Amino acid sequence: MTKVLVLAEVKNGKLRNVSFEVLTVAAQIANGGEIAACVFGCDAEKYGPELGKYGAQKVYVLENEELNHYTPDGYKQALLTIIEEMQPDVVLTGHTSIGKDIFPLAAARLNAAVISDAIQVEVGGSIVFTRPIYSGKAYQKKEVTEGLVMATIRPNNIDAVENQASGETIKLLTEIKDLRTVVREVVQKASGKVDLSEAKVIISGGRGVKGAEGFKTLQALADVLGGAVGASRGACDAEYCDYSLQIGQTGKVVTPDLYIACGISGAIQHLAGMSSSKVIVAINKDPEANIFHIADYGIVGDLFEVVPLLTEEFKKLIAENQAVTN
Ligand SMILES: Cc1cc2nc3c(=O)[nH]c(=O)nc-3n(C[C@H](O)[C@H](O)[C@H](O)COP(=O)(O)OP(=O)(O)OC[C@H]3O[C@@H](n4cnc5c(N)ncnc54)[C@H](O)[C@@H]3O)c2cc1C
């Protein structure tokens, strides 16, 4: 029987959706075995029931004010405590900034294997994780044969399934000591109403957007569709928007249901971050632009004409749908 532990993540007082997706993967791997989650911070206990709903039979809670904000050494101590308590075979978390940072650290201490950015898991005689390599040009399959394995799962790639179970909450006490990093203040960006890495719809702008003002046109469409705005590195380098919006090889990797690329040429480094999107729409005035090779729908035209038209049309459609449901 496989024992699986999930490190859950909280952002702005809410569990991140990727934690539920990871619990769904955990259920697949556990295959009738034990599934537990762990969550850290002063008010961590309140997240227990929701994690239970998504399949965590046990929720390990480590309430300590040193864990209210992520620090690599604080989280490492906390995670190692839970692993020692539960003795899992597999530990999972989201392929987020925290997951990417903490798993290699903890794995090095435990001499465990790390598999990062898994997009698919097959469970038969063994567990096989699939992950993209070479900027998404090829896929690698990693089979777990023995020992503890720690894997990060790409967000927004696997549907989270609720199973209505309720988990038992287990509170653990441990001293978090000798922290080399102290968080003094967290300054939130004013923009970004929807978390880019978990957004279902992303309207992304490139150098073709021509300035910060142009990004307001994209934001208007994102607002109508309840999505987030992203960007190419070209747009970030040109200071049209903040680097936190950058998608690609050296930016964020996203997997939304709908990705609308506006004025983006489609360089391989950009595609590395968005080519797994479920539906890709490209708007570009150059019919030869590389982005059209991976787009499901292409619009050859000026984004400053096309995007406002789309915004108006979606507004009308949404209003019509609301009128029908009322
Ligand atoms: C090591 C390395 C890492 C990198 N990492 C990343 C990364 O993570 N993410 C990333 O994005 N890039 C990355 N890059 C940069 C990448 O190679 C490209 O330079 C960058 O993606 C280009 O951005 P762009 O498509 O916005 O600009 P451009 O290539 O200049 O394309 C602009 C496009 O806009 C179109 N356009 C212009 N005006 C309009 C209009 N009015 N309407 C419609 N279309 C219009 C043009 O036809 C053109 O296709 C990296 C590069 C290196 C070397």
Short mmCIF file of C-alpha atoms and ligand atoms in Angstrom, two decimals:
data_model
loop_
_atom_site.label_atom_id
_atom_site.label_comp_id
_atom_site.label_asym_id
_atom_site.label_seq_id
_atom_site.Cartn_x
_atom_site.Cartn_y
_atom_site.Cartn_z
CA MET A 1 0.00 0.00 0.00
CA THR A 2 1.47 3.34 -1.04
CA LYS A 3 1.48 6.18 1.49
CA VAL A 4 1.29 9.63 -0.08
CA LEU A 5 1.83 12.99 1.62
CA VAL A 6 0.80 16.29 0.00
CA LEU A 7 2.29 19.62 1.02
CA ALA A 8 -0.64 22.05 0.69
CA GLU A 9 -0.08 25.72 -0.05
CA VAL A 10 -1.99 28.72 1.24
CA LYS A 11 -2.03 32.06 -0.55
CA ASN A 12 -3.81 35.17 0.70
CA GLY A 13 -5.67 33.15 3.33
CA LYS A 14 -6.95 30.53 0.87
CA LEU A 15 -5.73 27.08 -0.10
CA ARG A 16 -4.32 27.20 -3.61
CA ASN A 17 -6.27 25.22 -6.18
CA VAL A 18 -3.14 23.32 -7.14
CA SER A 19 -3.21 21.68 -3.69
CA PHE A 20 -6.56 20.05 -4.59
CA GLU A 21 -5.20 18.96 -7.97
CA VAL A 22 -2.20 17.39 -6.22
CA LEU A 23 -4.53 15.56 -3.79
CA THR A 24 -6.30 14.08 -6.83
CA VAL A 25 -2.92 12.81 -8.11
CA ALA A 26 -2.20 11.50 -4.61
CA ALA A 27 -5.40 9.43 -4.66
CA GLN A 28 -4.35 7.93 -8.00
CA ILE A 29 -0.90 7.02 -6.66
CA ALA A 30 -2.10 5.77 -3.27
CA ASN A 31 -4.48 3.41 -5.07
CA GLY A 32 -6.34 2.56 -1.86
CA GLY A 33 -3.38 3.37 0.40
CA GLU A 34 -2.99 6.28 2.81
CA ILE A 35 -3.34 9.91 1.70
CA ALA A 36 -2.34 12.72 4.02
CA ALA A 37 -1.85 16.45 3.58
CA CYS A 38 0.16 18.91 5.63
CA VAL A 39 -0.32 22.63 6.04
CA PHE A 40 1.69 25.15 8.03
CA GLY A 41 1.12 28.51 9.78
CA CYS A 42 -0.71 29.91 12.82
CA ASP A 43 -4.25 29.34 11.54
CA ALA A 44 -3.45 26.16 9.57
CA GLU A 45 -6.07 24.06 11.38
CA LYS A 46 -8.92 25.80 9.56
CA TYR A 47 -7.79 24.32 6.22
CA GLY A 48 -8.22 20.72 7.43
CA PRO A 49 -11.86 20.20 6.38
CA GLU A 50 -11.33 21.49 2.83
CA LEU A 51 -8.27 19.27 2.34
CA GLY A 52 -10.35 16.37 3.69
CA LYS A 53 -13.02 17.05 1.05
CA TYR A 54 -10.42 16.49 -1.66
CA GLY A 55 -9.29 13.17 -0.25
CA ALA A 56 -6.82 13.80 2.59
CA GLN A 57 -7.61 11.15 5.21
CA LYS A 58 -5.25 12.86 7.64
CA VAL A 59 -4.27 16.50 7.73
CA TYR A 60 -1.06 17.24 9.62
CA VAL A 61 -1.12 20.77 10.94
CA LEU A 62 1.95 22.57 12.19
CA GLU A 63 0.88 25.80 13.81
CA ASN A 64 3.85 28.01 14.42
CA GLU A 65 4.16 31.72 13.77
CA GLU A 66 7.57 31.16 12.16
CA LEU A 67 5.67 29.34 9.41
CA ASN A 68 3.19 32.12 8.64
CA HIS A 69 5.39 33.09 5.69
CA TYR A 70 7.45 30.78 3.54
CA THR A 71 11.12 30.53 4.35
CA PRO A 72 13.21 27.68 2.93
CA ASP A 73 14.73 26.62 6.25
CA GLY A 74 11.45 27.00 8.21
CA TYR A 75 9.44 24.93 5.72
CA LYS A 76 12.24 22.39 5.42
CA GLN A 77 12.20 21.77 9.18
CA ALA A 78 8.40 21.53 9.18
CA LEU A 79 8.21 19.19 6.18
CA LEU A 80 10.93 16.91 7.55
CA THR A 81 9.01 16.66 10.84
CA ILE A 82 5.85 15.51 9.04
CA ILE A 83 7.77 13.08 6.81
CA GLU A 84 9.39 11.56 9.89
CA GLU A 85 5.98 11.22 11.55
CA MET A 86 4.16 9.71 8.56
CA GLN A 87 6.95 7.83 6.75
CA PRO A 88 5.37 8.30 3.29
CA ASP A 89 6.53 6.57 0.08
CA VAL A 90 5.70 9.57 -2.11
CA VAL A 91 5.57 13.28 -1.24
CA LEU A 92 3.82 15.66 -3.66
CA THR A 93 3.26 19.38 -4.02
CA GLY A 94 2.48 21.91 -6.76
CA HIS A 95 5.18 23.01 -9.21
CA THR A 96 5.01 26.52 -7.76
CA SER A 97 7.76 28.86 -6.55
CA ILE A 98 7.53 27.24 -3.11
CA GLY A 99 7.41 23.67 -4.44
CA LYS A 100 10.38 24.27 -6.74
CA ASP A 101 12.38 25.67 -3.83
CA ILE A 102 11.54 23.38 -0.93
CA PHE A 103 11.43 19.91 -2.55
CA PRO A 104 15.06 19.74 -3.72
CA LEU A 105 16.14 21.10 -0.32
CA ALA A 106 14.21 18.50 1.65
CA ALA A 107 15.08 15.71 -0.80
CA ALA A 108 18.79 16.44 -0.49
CA ARG A 109 18.50 16.05 3.26
CA LEU A 110 16.55 12.76 2.94
CA ASN A 111 18.55 11.36 0.02
CA ALA A 112 15.24 11.10 -1.85
CA ALA A 113 14.59 11.35 -5.59
CA VAL A 114 13.02 14.52 -7.01
CA ILE A 115 10.80 14.65 -10.08
CA SER A 116 9.84 18.17 -11.03
CA ASP A 117 7.01 19.54 -13.14
CA ALA A 118 5.16 16.26 -13.68
CA ILE A 119 2.12 16.54 -15.94
CA GLN A 120 0.91 12.95 -15.86
CA VAL A 121 1.16 9.96 -13.57
CA GLU A 122 0.55 6.31 -14.44
CA VAL A 123 0.19 3.73 -11.72
CA GLY A 124 0.54 0.02 -12.48
CA GLY A 125 3.25 -2.28 -11.18
CA SER A 126 5.26 0.92 -10.57
CA ILE A 127 4.65 4.67 -10.59
CA VAL A 128 5.61 6.49 -13.80
CA PHE A 129 5.73 10.29 -13.93
CA THR A 130 5.75 12.15 -17.27
CA ARG A 131 7.42 15.57 -17.48
CA PRO A 132 8.22 17.90 -20.36
CA ILE A 133 11.87 18.52 -21.25
CA TYR A 134 13.74 20.72 -23.75
CA SER A 135 11.22 23.55 -23.35
CA GLY A 136 8.30 21.20 -23.99
CA LYS A 137 9.69 19.71 -27.22
CA ALA A 138 9.94 16.21 -25.73
CA TYR A 139 8.54 14.24 -22.81
CA GLN A 140 10.47 12.17 -20.32
CA LYS A 141 9.01 9.26 -18.36
CA LYS A 142 10.48 8.60 -14.92
CA GLU A 143 9.75 5.32 -13.24
CA VAL A 144 10.01 5.04 -9.49
CA THR A 145 11.65 1.76 -8.57
CA GLU A 146 12.62 2.23 -4.93
CA GLY A 147 12.99 4.72 -2.10
CA LEU A 148 11.25 7.94 -1.19
CA VAL A 149 10.26 10.11 -4.14
CA MET A 150 9.27 13.79 -4.01
CA ALA A 151 7.45 15.17 -7.04
CA THR A 152 6.08 18.58 -8.00
CA ILE A 153 2.95 18.59 -10.16
CA ARG A 154 2.30 21.28 -12.79
CA PRO A 155 -0.66 23.49 -11.76
CA ASN A 156 -3.84 23.68 -13.82
CA ASN A 157 -3.13 20.47 -15.65
CA ILE A 158 -5.16 17.85 -13.78
CA ASP A 159 -8.77 18.36 -12.72
CA ALA A 160 -9.23 18.40 -8.95
CA VAL A 161 -11.86 15.87 -7.86
CA GLU A 162 -13.80 16.28 -4.61
CA ASN A 163 -14.64 13.02 -2.90
CA GLN A 164 -16.62 14.31 0.08
CA ALA A 165 -14.53 12.46 2.65
CA SER A 166 -13.60 14.33 5.80
CA GLY A 167 -10.05 14.16 7.08
CA GLU A 168 -8.79 13.72 10.63
CA THR A 169 -6.74 16.73 11.73
CA ILE A 170 -3.54 15.93 13.59
CA LYS A 171 -1.80 18.82 15.30
CA LEU A 172 1.93 18.49 15.70
CA LEU A 173 4.17 20.65 17.80
CA THR A 174 7.72 21.33 16.80
CA GLU A 175 10.22 24.03 17.41
CA ILE A 176 11.28 25.92 14.30
CA LYS A 177 14.74 27.18 15.09
CA ASP A 178 17.92 28.72 13.72
CA LEU A 179 16.11 30.41 10.83
CA ARG A 180 18.56 32.14 8.52
CA THR A 181 15.77 34.00 6.72
CA VAL A 182 13.23 36.27 8.40
CA VAL A 183 10.29 37.78 6.51
CA ARG A 184 9.88 41.35 7.74
CA GLU A 185 7.17 42.52 5.36
CA VAL A 186 5.20 41.22 2.38
CA VAL A 187 4.46 43.85 -0.24
CA GLN A 188 1.63 42.78 -2.55
CA LYS A 189 1.50 43.97 -6.13
CA ALA A 190 -1.57 46.08 -6.78
CA SER A 191 -2.24 44.36 -10.11
CA GLY A 192 -3.02 40.71 -10.77
CA LYS A 193 -6.58 40.12 -9.61
CA VAL A 194 -6.32 36.52 -10.81
CA ASP A 195 -3.27 34.38 -10.01
CA LEU A 196 -1.45 33.91 -13.34
CA SER A 197 -0.21 30.38 -12.68
CA GLU A 198 -3.72 29.15 -11.81
CA ALA A 199 -5.77 31.28 -14.26
CA LYS A 200 -8.16 29.44 -16.57
CA VAL A 201 -7.94 32.25 -19.12
CA ILE A 202 -4.79 34.24 -19.93
CA ILE A 203 -4.57 37.22 -22.25
CA SER A 204 -0.90 37.65 -23.00
CA GLY A 205 0.83 40.59 -24.63
CA GLY A 206 4.12 40.92 -26.46
CA ARG A 207 6.19 43.66 -27.97
CA GLY A 208 3.34 44.23 -30.42
CA VAL A 209 1.32 45.75 -27.56
CA LYS A 210 3.69 48.71 -27.83
CA GLY A 211 3.43 50.10 -24.31
CA ALA A 212 1.92 50.01 -20.82
CA GLU A 213 -1.20 51.70 -22.22
CA GLY A 214 -1.69 48.81 -24.65
CA PHE A 215 -1.75 46.38 -21.75
CA LYS A 216 -4.90 48.14 -20.45
CA THR A 217 -6.65 46.93 -23.62
CA LEU A 218 -5.65 43.36 -22.71
CA GLN A 219 -6.70 43.82 -19.07
CA ALA A 220 -10.18 44.87 -20.23
CA LEU A 221 -10.58 41.55 -22.10
CA ALA A 222 -9.13 39.61 -19.16
CA ASP A 223 -11.63 41.29 -16.81
CA VAL A 224 -14.57 40.30 -18.99
CA LEU A 225 -13.39 36.67 -19.15
CA GLY A 226 -12.35 36.48 -15.49
CA GLY A 227 -8.77 35.85 -16.59
CA ALA A 228 -5.26 37.13 -15.95
CA VAL A 229 -2.85 39.15 -18.07
CA GLY A 230 0.51 37.63 -19.00
CA ALA A 231 3.40 38.79 -21.16
CA SER A 232 6.33 37.78 -23.30
CA ARG A 233 9.82 38.63 -22.21
CA GLY A 234 9.94 41.09 -25.11
CA ALA A 235 7.15 43.10 -23.44
CA CYS A 236 8.78 42.87 -20.00
CA ASP A 237 12.22 43.90 -21.32
CA ALA A 238 10.61 46.88 -23.03
CA GLU A 239 9.12 47.84 -19.62
CA TYR A 240 5.53 47.62 -20.83
CA CYS A 241 4.73 45.49 -17.77
CA ASP A 242 6.23 43.85 -14.73
CA TYR A 243 8.48 40.76 -14.95
CA SER A 244 6.05 38.91 -12.66
CA LEU A 245 3.83 38.58 -15.76
CA GLN A 246 6.51 36.91 -17.90
CA ILE A 247 5.57 33.54 -19.36
CA GLY A 248 8.14 31.19 -20.82
CA GLN A 249 11.36 29.35 -20.26
CA THR A 250 12.66 31.92 -17.80
CA GLY A 251 9.21 33.02 -16.64
CA LYS A 252 6.09 31.21 -15.49
CA VAL A 253 4.81 27.97 -16.99
CA VAL A 254 1.05 28.14 -17.46
CA THR A 255 -1.63 25.69 -18.60
CA PRO A 256 -4.87 27.68 -18.92
CA ASP A 257 -7.98 26.49 -20.74
CA LEU A 258 -7.64 29.49 -23.06
CA TYR A 259 -4.47 31.41 -23.94
CA ILE A 260 -4.82 34.46 -26.18
CA ALA A 261 -1.40 35.63 -27.45
CA CYS A 262 -1.55 39.23 -28.67
CA GLY A 263 1.39 40.69 -30.61
CA ILE A 264 3.69 37.82 -29.62
CA SER A 265 5.93 36.33 -32.32
CA GLY A 266 6.13 32.85 -30.75
CA ALA A 267 9.83 32.44 -29.90
CA ILE A 268 10.68 28.95 -28.61
CA GLN A 269 11.44 30.38 -25.16
CA HIS A 270 7.91 31.81 -24.97
CA LEU A 271 6.29 28.61 -26.23
CA ALA A 272 8.08 26.70 -23.44
CA GLY A 273 5.80 28.42 -20.95
CA MET A 274 2.42 28.18 -22.67
CA SER A 275 2.35 25.48 -25.36
CA SER A 276 0.44 23.06 -23.11
CA SER A 277 -2.50 25.50 -22.90
CA LYS A 278 -5.72 23.72 -23.87
CA VAL A 279 -6.82 26.22 -26.55
CA ILE A 280 -4.42 28.78 -28.02
CA VAL A 281 -5.58 31.82 -29.96
CA ALA A 282 -2.99 34.02 -31.67
CA ILE A 283 -3.56 37.59 -32.80
CA ASN A 284 -0.71 38.92 -34.92
CA LYS A 285 -0.49 41.18 -37.92
CA ASP A 286 2.27 39.06 -39.48
CA PRO A 287 0.74 35.95 -41.12
CA GLU A 288 4.19 34.29 -41.03
CA ALA A 289 4.57 34.67 -37.23
CA ASN A 290 5.73 31.44 -35.58
CA ILE A 291 2.95 31.60 -32.98
CA PHE A 292 0.45 30.55 -35.68
CA HIS A 293 2.19 27.14 -35.89
CA ILE A 294 0.97 26.16 -32.45
CA ALA A 295 -2.27 28.18 -32.36
CA ASP A 296 -5.63 26.41 -32.55
CA TYR A 297 -7.18 29.62 -33.88
CA GLY A 298 -5.27 32.42 -35.60
CA ILE A 299 -6.40 35.96 -36.29
CA VAL A 300 -4.20 37.92 -38.70
CA GLY A 301 -4.82 41.53 -37.80
CA ASP A 302 -4.00 44.53 -35.67
CA LEU A 303 -4.49 43.63 -32.00
CA PHE A 304 -5.70 47.17 -31.26
CA GLU A 305 -8.68 46.50 -33.54
CA VAL A 306 -9.21 42.81 -32.73
CA VAL A 307 -8.94 42.83 -28.91
CA PRO A 308 -11.57 45.58 -28.28
CA LEU A 309 -13.92 43.79 -30.73
CA LEU A 310 -13.46 40.51 -28.83
CA THR A 311 -14.04 42.31 -25.51
CA GLU A 312 -17.33 43.76 -26.76
CA GLU A 313 -18.49 40.44 -28.25
CA PHE A 314 -17.68 38.47 -25.09
CA LYS A 315 -19.46 41.12 -22.99
CA LYS A 316 -22.58 40.72 -25.13
CA LEU A 317 -22.41 36.90 -25.03
CA ILE A 318 -22.00 36.84 -21.25
CA ALA A 319 -24.90 39.29 -20.80
CA GLU A 320 -27.11 37.16 -23.12
CA ASN A 321 -26.22 33.98 -21.20
CA GLN A 322 -27.01 35.68 -17.89
CA ALA A 323 -30.37 36.85 -19.27
CA VAL A 324 -31.20 33.25 -20.31
CA THR A 325 -30.23 31.76 -16.92
CA ASN A 326 -32.25 34.43 -15.06
C1 LIG B 1 17.88 32.39 -22.54
C2 LIG B 1 16.63 33.06 -23.01
C3 LIG B 1 15.49 32.94 -22.26
C4 LIG B 1 14.30 33.55 -22.69
N1 LIG B 1 13.17 33.40 -21.94
C5 LIG B 1 12.01 33.91 -22.42
C6 LIG B 1 10.77 33.71 -21.71
O1 LIG B 1 10.73 33.10 -20.64
N2 LIG B 1 9.64 34.21 -22.26
C7 LIG B 1 9.63 34.90 -23.44
O2 LIG B 1 8.55 35.33 -23.85
N3 LIG B 1 10.78 35.13 -24.10
C8 LIG B 1 11.95 34.66 -23.61
N4 LIG B 1 13.11 34.92 -24.30
C9 LIG B 1 13.08 35.91 -25.41
C10 LIG B 1 12.57 35.34 -26.72
O3 LIG B 1 13.65 34.76 -27.43
C11 LIG B 1 11.94 36.44 -27.59
O4 LIG B 1 12.90 37.47 -27.79
C12 LIG B 1 10.70 37.09 -26.99
O5 LIG B 1 9.78 36.08 -26.62
C13 LIG B 1 10.06 37.99 -28.04
O6 LIG B 1 8.97 38.65 -27.48
P1 LIG B 1 7.76 39.12 -28.40
O7 LIG B 1 7.18 37.95 -29.12
O8 LIG B 1 6.86 39.92 -27.54
O9 LIG B 1 8.47 40.17 -29.39
P2 LIG B 1 8.76 40.09 -30.93
O10 LIG B 1 9.52 38.87 -31.31
O11 LIG B 1 9.35 41.41 -31.30
O12 LIG B 1 7.32 39.97 -31.60
C14 LIG B 1 6.37 40.98 -31.63
C15 LIG B 1 5.23 40.49 -32.50
O13 LIG B 1 4.18 41.44 -32.46
C16 LIG B 1 3.58 41.50 -33.75
N5 LIG B 1 2.88 42.79 -33.82
C17 LIG B 1 3.43 44.05 -33.85
N6 LIG B 1 2.47 44.98 -33.83
C18 LIG B 1 1.28 44.31 -33.81
C19 LIG B 1 -0.09 44.72 -33.79
N7 LIG B 1 -0.43 46.01 -33.75
N8 LIG B 1 -1.05 43.77 -33.80
C20 LIG B 1 -0.72 42.44 -33.83
N9 LIG B 1 0.56 42.01 -33.86
C21 LIG B 1 1.54 42.92 -33.81
C22 LIG B 1 4.74 41.35 -34.72
O14 LIG B 1 4.28 40.87 -35.98
C23 LIG B 1 5.61 40.33 -33.96
O15 LIG B 1 5.30 38.99 -34.39
C24 LIG B 1 14.30 34.32 -23.89
C25 LIG B 1 15.47 34.43 -24.63
C26 LIG B 1 16.62 33.83 -24.20
C27 LIG B 1 17.86 33.95 -25.04
#
